[in-house]
Each structure stands twice: as C-alpha cells, then as structure tokens.
CSV table of C-alpha atoms in Angstrom, one decimal:
chain,number,residue,atom,x,y,z
A,1,MET,CA,0.0,0.0,0.0
A,2,GLU,CA,1.1,3.6,-0.6
A,3,SER,CA,2.4,5.5,2.4
A,4,LEU,CA,0.0,7.2,4.7
A,5,GLN,CA,1.4,10.5,3.8
A,6,ALA,CA,0.6,9.9,0.1
A,7,VAL,CA,-3.1,8.9,0.4
A,8,LEU,CA,-4.6,10.0,3.7
A,9,SER,CA,-2.4,12.5,5.6
A,10,SER,CA,-4.5,15.5,6.8
A,11,GLY,CA,-1.8,17.1,9.0
A,12,GLN,CA,-3.4,18.2,12.2
A,13,LEU,CA,-6.9,18.2,10.7
A,14,PRO,CA,-9.2,15.3,11.6
A,15,ASN,CA,-9.9,12.5,9.2
A,16,HIS,CA,-13.2,10.8,10.0
A,17,LEU,CA,-13.0,8.0,7.4
A,18,GLU,CA,-13.1,4.7,9.1
A,19,ASP,CA,-10.4,3.1,7.0
A,20,ALA,CA,-8.1,6.1,7.7
A,21,ASN,CA,-8.5,5.8,11.4
A,22,LEU,CA,-7.9,2.0,11.3
A,23,LEU,CA,-4.7,2.6,9.2
A,24,ARG,CA,-3.4,5.3,11.5
A,25,GLY,CA,-4.0,3.0,14.5
A,26,TYR,CA,-2.2,0.2,12.7
A,27,GLU,CA,0.8,2.3,12.0
A,28,ALA,CA,0.8,3.7,15.6
A,29,ASP,CA,0.9,0.1,16.8
A,30,GLY,CA,4.1,-0.6,14.8
A,31,GLY,CA,2.5,-1.9,11.7
A,32,ASP,CA,4.3,-1.5,8.4
A,33,ILE,CA,2.0,0.3,6.0
A,34,GLY,CA,4.2,-0.5,3.1
A,35,ASN,CA,3.6,-4.2,3.7
A,36,LEU,CA,-0.1,-3.9,4.4
A,37,LEU,CA,-2.5,-5.6,1.9
A,38,TYR,CA,-5.3,-3.1,1.4
A,39,LEU,CA,-8.4,-4.8,0.0
A,40,SER,CA,-11.2,-2.5,1.4
A,41,LEU,CA,-12.1,0.1,-1.2
A,42,GLY,CA,-12.0,-0.6,-4.9
A,43,GLU,CA,-8.6,1.1,-5.3
A,44,THR,CA,-5.1,0.2,-6.2
A,45,TRP,CA,-3.5,3.7,-6.6
A,46,THR,CA,-1.2,2.0,-9.2
A,47,SER,CA,-3.0,0.5,-12.1
A,48,VAL,CA,-4.7,3.2,-14.1
A,49,ALA,CA,-5.4,2.0,-17.7
A,50,PRO,CA,-2.0,2.6,-19.4
A,51,GLY,CA,-3.6,4.0,-22.6
A,52,LEU,CA,-5.7,6.4,-20.6
A,53,ALA,CA,-2.6,7.7,-18.7
A,54,ALA,CA,-0.8,8.0,-22.1
A,55,ALA,CA,-3.7,10.1,-23.5
A,56,LEU,CA,-3.4,12.5,-20.5
A,57,ALA,CA,0.4,12.7,-21.1
A,58,ARG,CA,0.0,13.9,-24.7
A,59,PRO,CA,-0.4,17.6,-25.5
A,60,LEU,CA,-4.0,18.7,-24.8
A,61,PRO,CA,-5.9,21.6,-26.5
A,62,ALA,CA,-5.2,24.8,-24.7
A,63,TYR,CA,-8.9,25.5,-24.1
A,64,THR,CA,-9.1,22.5,-21.8
A,65,HIS,CA,-7.2,24.5,-19.2
A,66,GLY,CA,-9.9,27.1,-19.0
A,67,TYR,CA,-13.7,27.2,-18.2
A,68,THR,CA,-16.2,25.4,-20.4
A,69,LEU,CA,-19.4,27.3,-21.2
A,70,SER,CA,-21.4,24.1,-21.4
A,71,PRO,CA,-23.0,23.0,-18.1
A,72,TYR,CA,-23.0,19.4,-19.4
A,73,GLY,CA,-19.3,18.8,-19.6
A,74,LEU,CA,-16.7,19.1,-22.3
A,75,PRO,CA,-18.7,19.0,-25.5
A,76,ALA,CA,-16.4,16.4,-27.2
A,77,LEU,CA,-16.7,14.1,-24.2
A,78,ARG,CA,-20.4,14.5,-23.9
A,79,SER,CA,-20.8,13.6,-27.6
A,80,GLU,CA,-18.5,10.6,-27.2
A,81,LEU,CA,-20.3,9.4,-24.0
A,82,ARG,CA,-23.7,9.7,-25.7
A,83,ALA,CA,-22.5,7.3,-28.4
A,84,TYR,CA,-20.8,5.1,-25.8
A,85,ILE,CA,-24.0,4.7,-23.7
A,86,LYS,CA,-26.1,4.0,-26.8
A,87,ARG,CA,-23.6,1.3,-27.9
A,88,THR,CA,-22.9,-0.4,-24.6
A,89,HIS,CA,-26.5,-0.3,-23.4
A,90,HIS,CA,-27.9,-1.4,-26.8
A,91,LEU,CA,-30.2,1.6,-27.2
A,92,SER,CA,-30.1,1.9,-31.0
A,93,ASP,CA,-33.9,1.2,-31.3
A,94,ILE,CA,-34.8,3.5,-28.4
A,95,ASP,CA,-36.3,6.9,-29.2
A,96,THR,CA,-33.4,9.3,-28.9
A,97,ASP,CA,-35.7,12.1,-27.7
A,98,SER,CA,-36.4,10.1,-24.5
A,99,TYR,CA,-32.9,10.5,-23.1
A,100,ASP,CA,-29.7,12.4,-23.3
A,101,VAL,CA,-26.3,12.1,-21.8
A,102,ALA,CA,-24.2,14.6,-19.8
A,103,VAL,CA,-20.7,14.3,-18.2
A,104,SER,CA,-20.5,13.7,-14.5
A,105,GLN,CA,-17.4,15.8,-13.8
A,106,SER,CA,-17.0,15.8,-10.1
A,107,GLY,CA,-17.9,12.2,-9.2
A,108,THR,CA,-21.2,10.3,-9.3
A,109,ARG,CA,-21.7,10.8,-5.6
A,110,ALA,CA,-22.0,14.5,-6.2
A,111,ALA,CA,-24.4,13.8,-9.1
A,112,MET,CA,-26.6,11.7,-6.9
A,113,SER,CA,-26.7,14.4,-4.3
A,114,ASP,CA,-27.6,17.0,-7.0
A,115,PHE,CA,-30.4,14.7,-8.2
A,116,GLY,CA,-31.8,14.4,-4.7
A,117,ARG,CA,-31.7,18.1,-4.2
A,118,LEU,CA,-33.4,18.7,-7.6
A,119,LEU,CA,-36.3,16.4,-6.6
A,120,LEU,CA,-36.7,18.3,-3.3
A,121,THR,CA,-36.7,21.7,-4.9
A,122,SER,CA,-39.1,20.7,-7.7
A,123,ALA,CA,-41.6,18.8,-5.6
A,124,ARG,CA,-45.2,20.0,-6.1
A,125,ARG,CA,-46.3,18.8,-2.7
A,126,PRO,CA,-43.1,18.8,-0.5
A,127,THR,CA,-43.2,16.5,2.5
A,128,ALA,CA,-41.3,17.0,5.7
A,129,ARG,CA,-39.1,13.9,5.0
A,130,PRO,CA,-39.7,12.1,1.7
A,131,ALA,CA,-38.6,8.5,1.7
A,132,ALA,CA,-35.5,7.1,-0.1
A,133,LEU,CA,-35.8,3.3,-0.7
A,134,ILE,CA,-32.3,1.9,-0.5
A,135,PRO,CA,-30.9,-1.6,-0.9
A,136,SER,CA,-29.5,-3.3,2.2
A,137,PRO,CA,-26.8,-4.5,2.1
A,138,GLY,CA,-25.6,-1.8,-0.2
A,139,TRP,CA,-23.4,1.2,-1.0
A,140,ASP,CA,-23.6,4.4,1.0
A,141,TYR,CA,-26.7,5.9,-0.6
A,142,ARG,CA,-28.0,6.9,2.9
A,143,GLY,CA,-24.8,9.0,3.4
A,144,VAL,CA,-25.8,10.9,0.2
A,145,LEU,CA,-29.5,11.3,0.7
A,146,GLN,CA,-30.2,11.4,4.4
A,147,PRO,CA,-28.3,14.8,4.9
A,148,LEU,CA,-30.6,16.2,2.2
A,149,GLY,CA,-33.7,15.4,4.3
A,150,TYR,CA,-34.7,12.0,3.0
A,151,GLN,CA,-35.9,9.3,5.3
A,152,PRO,CA,-34.1,6.0,4.5
A,153,LEU,CA,-36.3,2.9,4.0
A,154,PHE,CA,-34.3,-0.2,3.4
A,155,TYR,CA,-35.4,-3.0,1.2
A,156,SER,CA,-33.7,-6.3,2.0
A,157,LEU,CA,-31.4,-8.5,0.0
A,158,ARG,CA,-31.2,-11.9,1.7
A,159,ARG,CA,-29.0,-14.9,1.3
A,160,SER,CA,-32.1,-17.1,1.3
A,161,GLU,CA,-33.2,-15.2,-1.9
A,162,THR,CA,-29.7,-15.3,-3.4
A,163,TRP,CA,-29.3,-11.6,-2.8
A,164,GLN,CA,-32.1,-10.7,-5.2
A,165,PRO,CA,-34.5,-7.9,-4.5
A,166,ASP,CA,-38.1,-8.8,-3.6
A,167,PRO,CA,-40.5,-6.8,-5.8
A,168,GLU,CA,-43.4,-7.5,-3.4
A,169,GLU,CA,-41.5,-6.0,-0.5
A,170,ILE,CA,-40.6,-3.0,-2.5
A,171,HIS,CA,-44.2,-2.6,-3.7
A,172,SER,CA,-45.3,-2.6,0.0
A,173,LEU,CA,-42.6,0.0,0.9
A,174,LEU,CA,-43.8,2.2,-2.0
A,175,GLN,CA,-47.3,2.1,-0.7
A,176,ARG,CA,-46.1,3.2,2.7
A,177,ALA,CA,-43.7,5.9,1.5
A,178,GLY,CA,-46.1,8.5,0.1
A,179,PRO,CA,-45.3,11.4,-2.3
A,180,GLY,CA,-41.8,12.5,-3.1
A,181,THR,CA,-40.3,9.0,-2.8
A,182,LEU,CA,-37.0,8.1,-4.5
A,183,ILE,CA,-35.9,4.5,-5.1
A,184,VAL,CA,-32.3,3.5,-5.7
A,185,LEU,CA,-31.5,0.6,-7.9
A,186,ASN,CA,-28.1,-1.1,-8.3
A,187,ALA,CA,-28.5,-4.1,-10.7
A,188,GLN,CA,-24.8,-5.1,-10.7
A,189,HIS,CA,-25.0,-5.1,-7.0
A,190,ASN,CA,-22.3,-3.8,-4.7
A,191,PRO,CA,-21.3,-5.5,-2.4
A,192,THR,CA,-22.8,-9.0,-3.1
A,193,GLY,CA,-21.7,-9.2,-6.8
A,194,THR,CA,-25.2,-10.4,-7.7
A,195,ASN,CA,-26.6,-9.6,-11.1
A,196,TRP,CA,-30.3,-8.7,-10.4
A,197,ALA,CA,-32.7,-10.7,-12.6
A,198,PRO,CA,-34.2,-8.6,-15.4
A,199,GLU,CA,-37.8,-9.7,-14.6
A,200,LYS,CA,-37.4,-8.6,-11.0
A,201,LEU,CA,-36.0,-5.3,-12.0
A,202,ARG,CA,-38.7,-4.7,-14.5
A,203,SER,CA,-41.4,-5.4,-11.9
A,204,ILE,CA,-39.7,-3.0,-9.5
A,205,ILE,CA,-39.5,-0.2,-12.1
A,206,GLU,CA,-43.2,-0.8,-13.0
A,207,ALA,CA,-44.2,-0.5,-9.4
A,208,ALA,CA,-42.1,2.7,-9.0
A,209,THR,CA,-43.7,4.3,-12.0
A,210,THR,CA,-47.1,3.3,-10.8
A,211,HIS,CA,-46.5,5.0,-7.5
A,212,ARG,CA,-44.8,7.9,-9.2
A,213,ALA,CA,-41.5,7.4,-7.4
A,214,ALA,CA,-38.4,8.9,-8.8
A,215,ILE,CA,-35.7,6.5,-9.8
A,216,LEU,CA,-31.9,6.7,-9.2
A,217,LEU,CA,-30.1,4.0,-11.2
A,218,ASP,CA,-26.5,3.3,-10.1
A,219,ASP,CA,-24.8,1.6,-13.0
A,220,ALA,CA,-21.3,1.8,-11.5
A,221,TYR,CA,-20.4,-1.8,-12.4
A,222,TYR,CA,-22.4,-2.4,-15.5
A,223,ALA,CA,-19.2,-3.1,-17.5
A,224,LEU,CA,-17.7,-5.4,-14.9
A,225,HIS,CA,-19.3,-8.8,-15.3
A,226,ALA,CA,-18.0,-12.3,-15.9
A,227,PRO,CA,-17.0,-12.9,-19.5
A,228,GLY,CA,-19.7,-14.7,-21.4
A,229,THR,CA,-22.5,-13.4,-19.1
A,230,ALA,CA,-24.9,-10.7,-19.9
A,231,PRO,CA,-25.3,-7.9,-17.3
A,232,THR,CA,-28.9,-6.9,-16.6
A,233,ASN,CA,-29.4,-3.8,-18.8
A,234,ALA,CA,-31.2,-1.7,-16.2
A,235,LEU,CA,-31.0,1.5,-18.3
A,236,ARG,CA,-32.7,-0.1,-21.2
A,237,ILE,CA,-35.4,-1.7,-19.0
A,238,LEU,CA,-36.0,1.7,-17.4
A,239,LEU,CA,-36.3,3.4,-20.8
A,240,GLU,CA,-38.7,0.8,-22.0
A,241,ASN,CA,-40.9,1.3,-18.9
A,242,ALA,CA,-40.5,4.9,-17.7
A,243,HIS,CA,-40.4,7.0,-20.8
A,244,GLN,CA,-44.2,7.6,-20.9
A,245,SER,CA,-44.7,7.8,-17.1
A,246,GLN,CA,-43.0,11.2,-16.7
A,247,VAL,CA,-41.4,10.1,-13.4
A,248,PRO,CA,-38.0,11.7,-12.9
A,249,TRP,CA,-35.1,9.3,-13.3
A,250,LEU,CA,-31.3,9.5,-13.5
A,251,ALA,CA,-28.8,6.8,-14.4
A,252,THR,CA,-25.2,7.3,-13.2
A,253,ARG,CA,-22.3,5.4,-14.7
A,254,THR,CA,-18.8,6.1,-13.4
A,255,LEU,CA,-15.9,5.4,-15.6
A,256,GLY,CA,-13.5,5.2,-12.7
A,257,LYS,CA,-14.3,1.6,-11.9
A,258,GLN,CA,-13.7,0.2,-15.3
A,259,PHE,CA,-10.5,2.2,-16.1
A,260,HIS,CA,-9.0,2.3,-12.6
A,261,CYS,CA,-9.2,6.1,-12.5
A,262,ASN,CA,-11.5,6.8,-9.5
A,263,GLY,CA,-9.8,10.1,-8.7
A,264,TRP,CA,-10.7,11.5,-12.1
A,265,GLY,CA,-14.4,11.8,-11.0
A,266,ILE,CA,-15.6,11.3,-14.6
A,267,GLY,CA,-18.7,9.4,-15.6
A,268,ALA,CA,-21.9,9.5,-17.6
A,269,LEU,CA,-25.3,10.9,-16.5
A,270,THR,CA,-28.2,9.6,-18.5
A,271,ALA,CA,-31.7,11.0,-18.1
A,272,HIS,CA,-34.6,12.7,-19.9
A,273,PRO,CA,-33.3,15.9,-21.5
A,274,LEU,CA,-35.5,18.1,-19.2
A,275,THR,CA,-34.1,16.4,-16.1
A,276,LEU,CA,-30.5,17.0,-17.3
A,277,THR,CA,-31.4,20.6,-18.0
A,278,CYS,CA,-32.8,21.1,-14.4
A,279,LEU,CA,-29.9,19.1,-12.9
A,280,SER,CA,-27.3,21.3,-14.6
A,281,ARG,CA,-28.8,24.3,-12.8
A,282,ILE,CA,-28.4,22.6,-9.4
A,283,THR,CA,-24.8,21.6,-10.3
A,284,GLN,CA,-23.9,25.1,-11.3
A,285,GLU,CA,-25.0,26.4,-8.0
A,286,ARG,CA,-21.8,24.8,-6.6
A,287,SER,CA,-19.4,24.5,-9.5
A,288,TYR,CA,-18.5,25.4,-13.0
A,289,GLY,CA,-17.2,22.6,-15.2
A,290,CYS,CA,-14.0,21.1,-13.9
A,291,ALA,CA,-11.2,18.6,-14.8
A,292,LEU,CA,-11.4,19.5,-18.5
A,293,PRO,CA,-7.9,18.1,-19.2
A,294,LEU,CA,-9.0,14.8,-17.8
A,295,GLN,CA,-12.2,15.0,-19.8
A,296,SER,CA,-10.2,15.6,-23.0
A,297,ALA,CA,-8.0,12.7,-22.3
A,298,MET,CA,-11.0,10.5,-21.6
A,299,THR,CA,-12.5,11.6,-25.0
A,300,SER,CA,-9.4,10.4,-26.9
A,301,TRP,CA,-9.3,7.1,-24.9
A,302,LEU,CA,-12.9,6.2,-25.5
A,303,LYS,CA,-12.4,6.6,-29.2
A,304,THR,CA,-9.8,3.7,-29.2
A,305,SER,CA,-10.4,0.0,-29.4
A,306,GLU,CA,-7.8,-0.3,-26.6
A,307,SER,CA,-10.4,1.1,-24.1
A,308,ASP,CA,-12.8,-1.8,-24.9
A,309,HIS,CA,-9.8,-4.3,-24.8
A,310,PHE,CA,-8.8,-3.0,-21.3
A,311,VAL,CA,-12.3,-3.5,-19.9
A,312,ASN,CA,-12.5,-7.0,-21.4
A,313,GLN,CA,-9.2,-7.9,-19.9
A,314,LEU,CA,-10.4,-6.5,-16.5
A,315,ARG,CA,-13.5,-8.8,-16.7
A,316,HIS,CA,-11.3,-11.8,-17.2
A,317,HIS,CA,-9.0,-10.8,-14.3
A,318,TYR,CA,-12.0,-10.3,-11.9
A,319,ALA,CA,-13.6,-13.6,-12.9
A,320,ALA,CA,-10.3,-15.5,-12.4
A,321,ALA,CA,-9.6,-13.7,-9.1
A,322,ARG,CA,-13.1,-14.3,-7.9
A,323,GLN,CA,-12.9,-18.0,-8.5
A,324,HIS,CA,-9.4,-18.3,-7.1
A,325,VAL,CA,-10.2,-16.5,-3.9
A,326,THR,CA,-13.4,-18.5,-3.5
A,327,GLU,CA,-11.4,-21.7,-3.7
A,328,ARG,CA,-8.8,-20.4,-1.2
A,329,LEU,CA,-11.5,-19.5,1.3
A,330,HIS,CA,-13.1,-22.9,1.0
A,331,GLN,CA,-10.0,-25.1,0.9
A,332,SER,CA,-7.4,-23.2,2.9
A,333,LEU,CA,-9.6,-21.3,5.4
A,334,GLY,CA,-12.4,-23.8,5.7
A,335,PHE,CA,-15.3,-21.5,4.9
A,336,PRO,CA,-18.5,-23.6,4.0
A,337,GLY,CA,-20.1,-23.1,0.6
A,338,HIS,CA,-23.0,-20.9,1.8
A,339,THR,CA,-20.7,-18.4,3.5
A,340,VAL,CA,-19.0,-17.2,0.4
A,341,HIS,CA,-21.0,-15.5,-2.3
A,342,THR,CA,-18.8,-15.6,-5.4
A,343,GLY,CA,-21.0,-13.4,-7.6
A,344,THR,CA,-20.7,-12.7,-11.2
A,345,CYS,CA,-20.2,-8.9,-11.4
A,346,THR,CA,-18.5,-5.9,-9.7
A,347,SER,CA,-14.9,-6.0,-8.5
A,348,TYR,CA,-15.6,-7.5,-5.1
A,349,LEU,CA,-16.2,-10.8,-3.3
A,350,ARG,CA,-18.1,-11.0,-0.1
A,351,PHE,CA,-17.9,-13.6,2.6
A,352,GLN,CA,-19.4,-14.2,6.0
A,353,VAL,CA,-17.6,-13.4,9.3
A,354,PRO,CA,-17.2,-16.6,11.5
A,355,ALA,CA,-19.6,-16.4,14.4
A,356,ARG,CA,-16.8,-16.5,17.0
A,357,PHE,CA,-15.5,-13.2,15.7
A,358,LEU,CA,-18.8,-11.3,15.9
A,359,ARG,CA,-19.2,-8.5,18.4
A,360,ASN,CA,-22.7,-7.0,18.6
A,361,GLY,CA,-23.5,-8.5,15.2
A,362,SER,CA,-20.8,-6.4,13.6
A,363,GLU,CA,-17.9,-7.2,11.4
A,364,GLY,CA,-15.7,-4.5,13.0
A,365,HIS,CA,-13.8,-6.8,15.4
A,366,TYR,CA,-13.0,-9.2,12.6
A,367,ARG,CA,-11.7,-6.4,10.3
A,368,ARG,CA,-9.4,-5.3,13.1
A,369,LEU,CA,-8.1,-8.8,13.6
A,370,CYS,CA,-7.5,-9.0,9.8
A,371,LEU,CA,-5.7,-5.7,9.9
A,372,ALA,CA,-3.5,-6.9,12.7
A,373,ALA,CA,-2.5,-9.8,10.4
A,374,GLY,CA,-1.6,-7.3,7.7
A,375,VAL,CA,-4.8,-7.5,5.6
A,376,LEU,CA,-7.6,-4.9,5.6
A,377,PRO,CA,-10.9,-6.1,4.0
A,378,GLY,CA,-13.8,-3.8,3.6
A,379,ALA,CA,-17.0,-3.7,5.6
A,380,GLY,CA,-19.6,-6.1,4.1
A,381,SER,CA,-22.1,-3.2,3.7
A,382,MET,CA,-22.2,0.5,3.9
A,383,THR,CA,-25.7,0.3,5.5
A,384,THR,CA,-26.2,-0.9,9.0
A,385,ALA,CA,-26.9,-4.6,9.4
A,386,ALA,CA,-29.3,-4.0,12.3
A,387,GLU,CA,-31.6,-1.6,10.4
A,388,PRO,CA,-35.2,-2.3,11.3
A,389,GLY,CA,-36.7,-4.8,8.9
A,390,ASN,CA,-33.4,-5.6,7.3
A,391,GLN,CA,-32.8,-9.0,8.8
A,392,SER,CA,-34.8,-11.5,10.8
A,393,PRO,CA,-33.1,-13.0,13.9
A,394,ASP,CA,-32.2,-16.3,12.1
A,395,GLU,CA,-30.4,-14.3,9.4
A,396,ALA,CA,-28.3,-12.1,11.7
A,397,GLU,CA,-25.0,-12.3,9.9
A,398,ALA,CA,-22.0,-10.1,9.2
A,399,TYR,CA,-19.8,-10.0,6.2
A,400,VAL,CA,-16.6,-8.5,4.9
A,401,ARG,CA,-15.8,-7.5,1.3
A,402,LEU,CA,-12.5,-8.1,-0.6
A,403,PHE,CA,-11.4,-6.0,-3.6
A,404,LEU,CA,-10.3,-8.3,-6.4
A,405,GLY,CA,-8.4,-5.7,-8.5
A,406,GLN,CA,-5.0,-6.6,-7.1
A,407,PRO,CA,-2.6,-9.2,-8.7
A,408,THR,CA,-3.4,-12.9,-7.9
A,409,SER,CA,-0.1,-13.2,-6.0
A,410,LEU,CA,-1.1,-10.4,-3.7
A,411,LEU,CA,-4.5,-12.0,-3.1
A,412,ASP,CA,-2.8,-15.3,-2.3
A,413,ARG,CA,-0.6,-13.5,0.2
A,414,ALA,CA,-3.7,-12.1,1.9
A,415,MET,CA,-5.3,-15.5,2.1
A,416,ASP,CA,-2.0,-16.9,3.6
A,417,ARG,CA,-2.0,-14.2,6.2
A,418,LEU,CA,-5.6,-14.8,7.2
A,419,GLU,CA,-4.9,-18.6,7.4
A,420,GLN,CA,-1.8,-18.2,9.5
A,421,ALA,CA,-3.6,-15.8,11.9
A,422,GLY,CA,-6.4,-18.4,12.5
A,423,LEU,CA,-9.0,-16.2,10.9
A,424,GLY,CA,-10.7,-18.9,8.9
A,425,TRP,CA,-14.0,-20.5,9.6
C-alpha cells in the first residue's frame, strides 16, 4: 500500500473516514503500511489504464485548461459518452428524444446528491421527510440522501433469496412511503456481486412508476461482469418502462471503476433531457465545469479499441480472481459453501464473518483482527446490518468484502496471512 502521507495525511486536521482511522492505528501500533495488503475500497493507486494515462500525457488543447461554457461537460466528451452509452446499453432502437447524456465531472456521488436536491426543490407537494428506498446490504446511498432530508427505508437483500430484491417487499414500501419517494436501484450489486434478474428489475420499475416514485439507477459496475455473461441492462429496462410515465429518473455510470481512475471523477449521466437541464442548474450552484484536461484525455481514450480491450481484460481478471479467492476461502480457510458468495459482477467478493469473531452483530472486530494480520478487508455493507426490517433473527450475519483488483499473487498473500492468523471458519 502507498504510504499514509501519500493517500490520507491530513496534517493536524481530523480525518473521520473509518479506514483512515484504522490505518493510523495500525501504524501507531508498529504496523508496516508498506507491507499492508489493502483490500477494502476498490482502489489500487497504481493500475490506471495505461492507454488512458498516455492520453493524458500527450499535449492537450489549450482551451481545456480554462472554463467550459457548457454546463453538461466538455462538448467532445459529452458527444462521445452519448455514443458510448447508446452502444454499450444497446439503445439503437430507443427513441433518442427520450434520453440524453451529460458528463458527470465531479464524481457520481455528487451527481446523486444533486439529483436528490433537484427532486426536493421541484416537488409540487413537498413533504417533511420524503422516503428514499435503499438496498441493504448496499453502498452508502444513505450517506448521500439522508443529509438532504430523505428518510431512508431499506429493502432487504437476503442470502435465502440469493441476494435478489423482492418486488413485493418494494411494492409494499412504495405504498407506505407516500409522495416524493426516491428509489435507488443497483442491478450489478455492490457488495454482493449479484446480477439482479431482469424480470425482478422490470417489476420494481413498473411499481415505481405506478407510485410515481423517482428512480436513481446506479450503473457503476455495468461493464464489470464475468466474460460470457450478460449484465442486466437496467437502463434499457428503465427506458422501456418509464419513458411515458413522466417520473424523474437518473442513471449514473462512473468510468473510474472500469478504467482504474477513480480520482478523475468522470462518468456519464443519462436522463430525460428536461431532467438534465434542471440538474445542470443545481450543479452550477456549486461548481463550474472542472477537470477539463481529464475530460479531454477520456474523450481520446474512449475513441480507441484499446479502451474496450482494457475492460475485457479486466473482466477476465476479476472472474479468475473471484474463482481463485473463493477456492482459497473454501480449501485453505475452511469456509463452508454458503458463507462465500462468489457473484458474477463488480470488483468485489463478499464472505461471512465466522460467528466467534462477531461483536454485537458487527464485522468490525474481525476487520481489526485481519488488519493486525496485515490485511484490511472492507465492511460487508455501507448500510447498518441492524436496520429495522433488514434481517430476521435467524439471518443475523455479518460480512466483509474483498477488492479483487490486485494481482493474484497479492490476493494469495492475503489468504495466507488470514490462514496463518487463524481467521478462517
């Protein structure tokens, strides 16, 4: 791992990120950060797509070092992304008036927040606390939406249902939620690696449009699926079902996950043209366009066949790493079959924390033991496992998540360290 000074030093200022605090404590206890195997966030700090880095190193147009007068991102990149979304989501037969594409140029988290704000400011009948339906386990959608004033309502993904969403549960929550509801969908699901079934997703979108709930589609891992498998094309399903309903919707697709450039903050925002127009006004309240040199390099990169080849190679790596780590967990560390969900998409693998390491139903103690052994896995969910309605007593389980984007030799070293520290099943 990179030195603490390089990736998290804040001087005398506090850093409240959980991983940062864990790593500082590890170093304070004499741990060697340079020898630590960091498998928590989906980050390597070392493996940006070579062709993309080369595009940034070449001379860039002088105007990219100034402001852009377009609120939708660098025009060349917006045009390239529109073609890219159309091609990769197979939208050639979809009415082009029903959607458009803008550049997400300061991270998709910020775009999600802007969309939440837009819904609140444009609500005809504002409620004190509109509901946000959020998958649990899941990514930190609550951290984005709750500060805006949304009341999180969690819909459950359970092992007994192979981590698939239950349309009937969501329909019931939509009936309870009332006006102003926003539902978050993540079809290539982080952290379980499950590809949600198209028929379930279609049913959920139909229910959302019936209840006039806004839809936030997180397509962060759409490109990262096992070779030979078809990812559920949530954007196409949404366009087929929501284009006549007039419910507001936004699909976010980061490019950082598929090109190992998270810090660039570049992605695609797909929505109805009117939604993008209104969203741009919210965005410009806090920022002009930014990172235009990065946007210019991304434009050049997306035009090359090398960009598709890089993603394809990444799919093969993740699939091989997923299978290899699963076998190590079963064979070397003794984890039973049901405790490891291999998954078919995303860049993560999730496995259950042995019961003897649980403290108050949390994975925190196990993570700290892994850290002491020189490996830091991620929390199994960025939502709280004990959320009301999330788990029944017989399903009270905790998980950790491993990032698979590191070389196989490093992943093997991590498994060796966990085995030697007695952290198997």
